[in-house]
Amino acid sequence: MPTLIRRLVALLGALLCAIAVFVLASALGIGFWPLALAALAAFLASGWFLLRLAGGSGAEAGRWLVAGGVAYVVVAQLLVGRPPARTLAEVTAPPDTRYWSLGNGTRIAYQLVEPRADSQGATAPRPPVVVLHDGPGTPQLPFLLALGKRPYDFLASEGRAVYYYDQLGSGFSSRLDLAHDAPYTVARHVADLEAIRAQIGAPRLVLAGTGWGATLAVQYLLQHPDHVERLILESPAAIWAPAWPETINPAARARMSDVQASTMAALERPPLRLVLGRMMSDFSAPVAHRWIAEWEGDQWWTQRTEEAMRLGQPNLTCKSDPAESGLPAPAGLGFFANSYTLANALELPDPRPALRKLHMETLIIRGTCDYFNWDVSAEYLQVIKGAHYVAIPAAGHNIWLEQSLMFSEVVGAFLRGEKLPLEAYDPQSVSQAPASR
């Protein structure tokens, strides 16, 4: 191997050593600049050793090391040391937004639709409906505000209060101070929901979850089965994430040109600064988050999500052209709420054995254009005793946006205990669905 190539490989090895020291030394709890100096020292020490192994005189190795050190400092400052320009607009809560102040310090934003009285002026005391949004970290209040409508308001005429809230870490709700607080977990979201139930003062709830919200509803059910009257699971995500490494149906992705594919591939890769910060957080989240501001992750994820929606990756509706979906741009996203919660979900024990021991009246409702594979939602029918499965034609992930009348008819009938209209399955028979993994 030519000497030039050996020396370049030596400097690359020194760079990898510096990155390893930067990330691993964060476990010591020291600040960013001491970490940066430790990484520079590791670069210089390992670089000198490797350059000497590459051959040549000590003077030549010294010149290469000085040049490499200067390049290292300049590139590290440009790629890692400086935060990006902040372009992300903050979301502003509308005047009718209310807040729950929970005992753990969380402040949860919500909107309430009061139950309407009957002709005699009385309302039947029925368990309220609490709506759990998709994500995690994908709030519903900014989304519903931009749309100007909400999916479950019609239930107020049936004597049910309806609560919409943004989960911790996104939307109009508070966020954890990750430089001091423990990161987001599934258990924290479950605990918040139980604290919300206590503040509402309802012995039991109807939980209506979309996507990840369905997974959260199941986790809450396992912890507090006596506090759940019924479940409404719209386009549910996997019951247990480790069993489903791939959930998206390839047919739900729109075709892209080579230019679009290149643009999307570039946005799929987080900036190096964010990658290193997330790696450091596995060793010391407080150190990582004293360096990486929360808005940096939110900004990258918002840009990526907006471009993915524009290109139909995946397509969220039945429209063949994603531009015709009518969906508003994403707002209030919480990258770290998403990242930490999903990482924690992969560490949870399999909930399905315990779930099979329960009986719960459950509506599993899925649009035939949903981007999740059909068998992800079919597993709920196999696992939950008392589950009913309804497939809604010509509807995507948020069924109520494209088939609002059908959605309200099915949900209303389910809550009244009536025979479900359009009770049907996807083209495959449920008996042919893959066994639970």
Steps between C-alpha positions, in 0.01 A plus 500: 500500500645843408621711791249779423204264535643348820528847654144593402377175652698581814329839532162337443578254779595791725167667419307188597696482824415866575129439437505196729664700778255788451200271532623258768654767722159663532427232761740690729249786515742769383395789277527544123832689487687254725361224277615685190849543644514133599397403147766729350763348728387152393524606135854631542627208708347225284589695184868516597507129578322400177703735281820354635368154415421623150872558437723798440701721727383658822517845337267389220259347751506826695414707194212268410377508858503881514315527168254232606446666837419837340256332260348307788436815706353695208273219381392409855403860568303528176321164527469448874595804701243744365122451510313552173307816425167482678216516248237299687197706594361450849142380532257725682208358696155645419307680777268206569789270591490372857775343709532221752782550753602151605671405823824403320545854371354438156270760346269339245307705245150383414170602346166384632173447318228506766216244482178650375177473696194315372160663438428492876826677575668194653817321401554133570820443700706301253875436504681773307700440184871580520670523160860374477692633203746335265873526525636500761595866480244579228247724678134531408401847619705696240386252233131531590531878532636523145223272369223684684320180597533206740411130467297422812301818565180326387509289817409806708143461376499152654584630846875446490768755577788481250856594597774563246849550641862528390719243668806607696779626277305634204245754386370745758598279795815539707824323424748330722822683584721222373809661647356411843194274462487132411420447129155422358370146555182307428446473877513880533228540236287236677551675834400834346182344363409356840562840661275656236225248583529595867474871417196440282348310792369219280503143637530367145601632160439419136844515342510589130850456362640546148824332393737518798202622704355149468822352638484746791135407564596131526789578737260701718242219491756251629589728792148625581239259358233613747521857369419416137147461370578444132778546245476661157816423303528683169774386259688347793877466511656175621396365839865414568760673283772229510263257328460732200833632368317609184143627513463723194340358189730573200191567288426804719809680371458727200747470213782751505731632233875454545530862614219460753650175627838670546338790686312263727809290566691812604222603740483151648855547631512719810785752518818371661452730798161343575630146443786549746269663752260207482788253536632692802157492660526122534793556735400831661178667392562809719836569331357443154209735560710775648659504156214415262191718539163331466397727214788367287351152496149639450615712206668213318208262560243759392685567175537129433134428579374786285703384201394137554134608501552702183654200324255244638755306708271343611178636359264582786178508298336322208591783264741378233661844497629592848459869412122445496485356853402833655707426810659798675874531546627331818533728803605455860685172440713367786802314366638388835156395627484281191857373510520412869148355523546271200841387627342421836211313331753259350617409850155417642397140568248345264155621616300252295490209748353729770267662248354162402380453857282812488161555343441849364244627253727639230437653161785454253429729207727521198483680168571284198763755389679505837877492455544237775499140385161339553630226729628757754143599586369144457719389790285705738200291398692182576629616837215701656189313610196710417658670198311594184673582172355742245667590172390833354532529121668798335659624824862546601677522833268764648175336399272784609661744257384308193199309631365713783139377478597134487748554782243663728238234421736215589639665815156611617352153454792342684465729801124441512555123492315462169583278206783659309421627151747388234656248733739334263856397452764577245506282187690239696306306761600564857542125536774527238682779681853417614520364852618742766876530483 
